[in-house]
XYZ file of C-alpha atoms in Angstrom:
343
model
C 2.970 42.731 26.252
C 4.750 45.725 27.730
C 7.816 47.021 25.934
C 10.121 46.864 28.941
C 9.898 43.026 29.073
C 11.377 42.519 25.578
C 15.015 42.123 26.592
C 14.485 40.977 30.179
C 15.580 37.490 31.211
C 12.871 35.755 33.238
C 11.901 32.248 34.199
C 9.331 30.577 31.986
C 6.686 30.828 34.693
C 6.681 34.640 34.752
C 7.180 34.944 31.003
C 4.315 32.582 30.133
C 2.023 34.110 32.757
C 2.423 37.497 31.106
C 2.225 36.109 27.554
C -0.938 34.104 28.202
C -2.841 36.105 30.801
C -1.390 39.627 30.847
C -3.317 42.659 29.555
C -2.455 41.762 25.946
C -2.101 38.035 26.566
C -3.034 35.230 24.229
C -6.104 34.152 26.195
C -7.541 37.650 26.267
C -7.730 37.892 22.477
C -11.065 38.007 20.634
C -10.574 34.743 18.713
C -10.354 32.415 21.699
C -8.639 29.038 21.985
C -10.775 27.417 19.259
C -9.105 29.664 16.697
C -5.698 28.162 17.438
C -6.119 24.539 18.518
C -8.771 21.826 18.575
C -9.807 20.224 21.845
C -12.183 17.327 22.443
C -14.933 19.883 23.037
C -14.483 21.258 19.524
C -14.006 17.828 17.925
C -17.503 16.528 18.630
C -20.698 17.244 20.537
C -20.342 13.667 21.800
C -17.821 14.942 24.338
C -20.266 17.385 25.937
C -22.905 14.662 25.852
C -20.598 12.315 27.759
C -19.876 15.009 30.356
C -23.636 15.557 30.701
C -24.112 11.839 31.375
C -21.316 12.006 33.935
C -23.043 14.939 35.634
C -26.227 12.861 35.792
C -24.295 10.041 37.482
C -22.899 12.531 39.990
C -26.425 13.826 40.554
C -27.638 10.314 41.306
C -24.730 9.636 43.681
C -25.537 12.872 45.518
C -29.183 11.875 45.938
C -30.523 14.411 43.404
C -29.920 17.576 45.435
C -32.059 20.681 45.016
C -29.021 22.463 43.589
C -26.547 20.626 41.364
C -23.398 22.554 40.459
C -21.531 22.193 37.177
C -18.238 24.093 36.916
C -16.539 24.391 33.506
C -12.993 25.349 34.475
C -10.990 26.950 31.635
C -14.221 27.486 29.749
C -12.813 29.111 26.614
C -15.837 30.766 25.076
C -18.340 28.578 26.917
C -18.515 25.760 24.382
C -18.516 22.894 26.897
C -20.957 24.333 29.410
C -23.322 25.203 26.546
C -23.128 21.662 25.161
C -23.614 20.057 28.563
C -26.707 22.144 29.360
C -28.187 21.275 25.972
C -27.637 17.543 26.540
C -29.093 17.282 30.057
C -32.589 15.954 30.764
C -35.015 18.770 31.580
C -35.474 17.558 35.165
C -31.739 17.840 35.802
C -31.356 21.146 33.942
C -33.962 22.692 36.238
C -31.693 22.057 39.232
C -28.312 22.855 37.671
C -26.341 25.925 38.621
C -23.750 26.373 35.879
C -20.448 28.220 36.185
C -17.893 29.035 33.487
C -14.433 29.943 34.785
C -12.231 31.947 32.407
C -10.097 35.095 32.486
C -11.455 36.436 29.179
C -14.588 38.557 29.040
C -17.961 36.841 28.956
C -18.828 35.993 25.328
C -21.912 37.462 23.737
C -24.857 35.120 23.422
C -23.922 32.833 26.319
C -26.973 31.489 28.160
C -27.795 34.001 30.941
C -28.131 31.133 33.416
C -24.355 30.518 33.203
C -22.418 32.463 35.824
C -19.121 33.745 34.380
C -16.258 33.790 36.903
C -12.512 34.428 36.873
C -11.831 31.794 39.548
C -13.432 28.536 40.695
C -16.285 28.880 43.203
C -16.253 27.269 46.634
C -18.787 24.958 48.239
C -19.443 22.986 45.037
C -21.990 20.175 45.197
C -21.725 18.505 41.826
C -19.072 18.275 39.112
C -16.005 20.417 38.514
C -14.607 19.673 35.046
C -11.266 21.141 33.919
C -10.629 20.347 30.252
C -7.111 21.309 29.122
C -6.630 23.763 31.963
C -3.561 22.510 33.802
C -1.364 22.419 30.693
C -1.797 26.194 30.518
C -0.879 26.823 34.152
C 2.631 28.287 33.658
C 5.596 26.440 35.137
C 9.334 26.877 35.428
C 11.593 24.881 33.117
C 14.816 23.221 34.253
C 17.760 22.044 32.156
C 20.828 20.046 33.145
C 24.067 21.997 32.615
C 27.444 20.553 31.460
C 28.343 19.760 35.090
C 25.174 17.689 35.539
C 23.373 20.331 37.634
C 19.692 21.177 36.912
C 19.349 24.924 36.403
C 16.438 27.262 35.857
C 15.886 28.126 32.187
C 15.564 31.857 31.569
C 13.856 33.277 28.489
C 13.388 36.619 26.751
C 10.247 37.804 25.026
C 11.610 36.698 21.621
C 12.037 33.111 22.868
C 15.821 33.204 23.311
C 16.922 31.080 26.282
C 19.873 30.768 28.625
C 20.549 28.934 31.878
C 20.126 30.668 35.207
C 20.773 29.615 38.793
C 20.719 26.000 40.009
C 17.323 24.821 41.235
C 16.807 25.042 44.978
C 14.113 24.795 47.629
C 10.652 23.462 46.796
C 11.356 23.358 43.049
C 14.448 21.182 43.527
C 12.485 18.938 45.886
C 9.653 18.577 43.368
C 12.103 17.669 40.589
C 13.834 15.054 42.743
C 10.508 13.518 43.753
C 8.499 13.646 40.552
C 10.924 14.029 37.628
C 14.364 12.697 38.647
C 16.980 13.243 35.952
C 20.288 11.695 35.030
C 23.236 14.148 35.136
C 23.297 14.437 31.334
C 23.688 17.837 29.707
C 20.584 19.101 27.920
C 17.945 17.031 29.718
C 14.923 19.195 30.501
C 11.878 19.093 32.742
C 8.876 21.249 33.583
C 8.487 21.878 37.318
C 4.814 21.094 37.952
C 4.556 22.628 41.419
C 2.188 25.502 40.374
C -0.138 22.959 38.769
C -0.188 20.849 41.913
C -1.126 23.955 43.885
C -3.775 25.038 41.379
C -5.399 21.610 41.303
C -5.340 21.269 45.089
C -7.106 24.619 45.377
C -9.754 23.599 42.832
C -10.402 20.263 44.549
C -10.869 21.835 47.965
C -13.690 23.896 46.431
C -15.705 20.685 45.974
C -17.750 20.003 49.091
C -19.365 16.861 47.676
C -19.152 15.459 44.208
C -16.458 14.949 41.602
C -13.463 16.897 40.270
C -11.912 15.934 36.930
C -8.895 17.289 35.071
C -8.424 16.237 31.442
C -5.090 16.973 29.825
C -2.004 15.979 27.897
C -0.258 13.997 30.603
C 2.636 11.814 31.685
C 3.502 9.936 34.864
C 6.759 9.385 36.725
C 7.757 6.336 34.685
C 6.990 8.010 31.327
C 8.504 11.492 31.706
C 9.897 12.788 28.391
C 13.668 13.390 28.701
C 13.598 16.799 27.020
C 10.291 18.113 28.348
C 7.208 19.063 26.338
C 7.136 22.864 26.304
C 5.713 24.045 22.989
C 3.484 26.622 21.310
C 0.383 26.596 19.101
C -0.768 29.237 16.662
C -3.639 29.001 14.158
C -3.870 25.229 14.423
C -0.158 24.529 14.041
C 2.521 23.651 16.545
C 5.186 26.335 16.750
C 8.110 27.441 18.875
C 7.015 28.660 22.328
C 7.636 32.397 22.150
C 6.318 34.353 25.182
C 5.166 37.451 23.309
C 1.400 36.854 23.445
C 1.163 35.654 19.843
C 0.754 31.942 20.575
C -0.430 29.448 23.137
C 2.301 28.151 25.449
C 1.679 24.706 26.839
C 3.389 21.701 28.399
C 2.105 18.254 29.292
C 0.998 17.700 32.880
C 2.462 15.472 35.590
C -1.023 14.323 36.548
C 0.257 11.858 39.148
C 1.808 14.733 41.106
C -1.418 16.738 40.788
C -3.425 13.748 42.007
C -1.372 13.458 45.180
C -1.519 17.205 45.832
C -5.290 17.304 45.372
C -5.911 14.266 47.552
C -3.629 15.611 50.275
C -5.370 18.991 50.318
C -8.844 17.461 50.374
C -7.899 15.011 53.115
C -6.619 17.919 55.194
C -10.058 19.499 54.776
C -11.700 16.289 55.971
C -13.375 15.342 52.688
C -11.295 12.196 52.023
C -11.561 11.805 48.261
C -10.440 8.882 46.177
C -8.183 9.766 43.233
C -7.193 7.780 40.166
C -5.842 8.238 36.661
C -7.222 6.752 33.469
C -7.124 7.472 29.772
C -9.781 9.453 27.956
C -10.428 6.334 25.911
C -11.348 4.362 29.048
C -13.322 7.232 30.566
C -15.425 7.912 27.475
C -16.086 4.238 26.887
C -17.394 4.042 30.466
C -19.734 6.882 29.480
C -20.972 5.152 26.323
C -18.701 6.714 23.684
C -17.261 3.670 21.882
C -16.804 4.402 18.186
C -18.581 1.175 17.211
C -19.867 1.294 13.632
C -23.625 0.851 13.127
C -24.825 -2.464 11.620
C -25.011 -2.523 7.834
C -28.615 -3.687 8.047
C -29.528 -0.191 9.255
C -28.393 1.212 5.884
C -31.203 -0.621 4.129
C -33.927 -0.094 6.733
C -33.160 3.555 7.629
C -30.437 5.101 5.428
C -30.585 8.529 7.106
C -30.178 7.011 10.561
C -27.279 4.905 9.276
C -25.471 7.981 7.960
C -25.976 9.801 11.269
C -24.790 6.789 13.252
C -21.770 6.364 10.994
C -20.811 10.024 11.455
C -21.191 9.628 15.207
C -19.005 6.539 15.192
C -16.304 8.458 13.349
C -16.415 11.286 15.884
C -16.332 8.811 18.763
C -13.348 7.078 17.190
C -11.482 10.400 17.074
C -12.258 11.142 20.724
C -10.973 7.717 21.813
C -8.154 7.184 19.290
C -4.862 5.658 20.359
C -2.084 8.107 19.577
C -4.585 10.971 19.640
C -7.305 12.350 21.900
C -7.926 8.948 23.458
C -4.503 9.091 25.114
C -5.374 12.193 27.146
C -5.179 11.650 30.884
C -8.223 11.955 33.126
C -7.513 12.705 36.782
C -10.675 11.696 38.644
C -11.119 12.761 42.279
C -14.318 11.844 44.071
C -15.293 13.786 47.168
C -17.809 12.152 49.482
C -19.365 9.960 46.774
C -18.388 6.725 44.999
C -16.408 7.236 41.805
C -19.144 7.233 39.106
C -16.631 6.086 36.453
C -15.594 3.037 38.487
C -16.963 -0.320 37.413
C -19.383 -1.659 40.045
């Protein structure tokens, strides 16, 4: 962080952009996201295995093309793309072109076949998978003042806040459409417009295939009255302070992103179908159920029983109600049937 930003009042969008992605930002540090919070990717290799199975379904729907793209958007240190490549059948691996999209430098030891990019590629034929990306796309925060008027929240580098000007223009329109508020002092909202734009741009990069965003999410009828802006540092939730020392995140209005992505893709003539489901439903459709192995296996093959029991526990964590299973999956198919849809 540069010294001259310490006492400056800025909107949360600019402050978080600098704190997360600036020259000394949180996501440029050597530790990486895994050192501060645990995602589904870090919880179990079952997650990467499920994504690999999904990629195989996309491959089948595409007619097994000579080149099958897999894009890991917000790749961290390459954990997901590494796990997916390891879980694929050899015949599919031979045709996969893998991309990891992240602003940090390429990690040492990453498979040379993975192309490391700072932005999503275009012309994708395959699967674009964005795990916990949109919640880290910075947004403005609004708060209702004593007169019942939503105003922009301004923040300094130490986390101190005050109210700025009333919302206007596209931000006011987005709030009225996607997060309407009662005129009660103190109600807050995150203006998801930059996330809509980011997702629309990512989706239009898919020529044929599937685009998926997985994130903490809410929809228009479940918006939290005081917003969700928060921070994470070393595995613990903390106050969101935009000084580069912690992650700054907020849950995603995935329904707004879905409409923006579908609109952009339709304008490009690709006509995708978009839907929302929980991670629990998505992973179960991909064979991750958390069902315990039969006790009879303990007597016939104790080692296999222990392995299966451990796998069931990991699957249960990935699909748990009140936990990772409640994550939202935004699924947008482009030119193929939705491979997570029941036939």
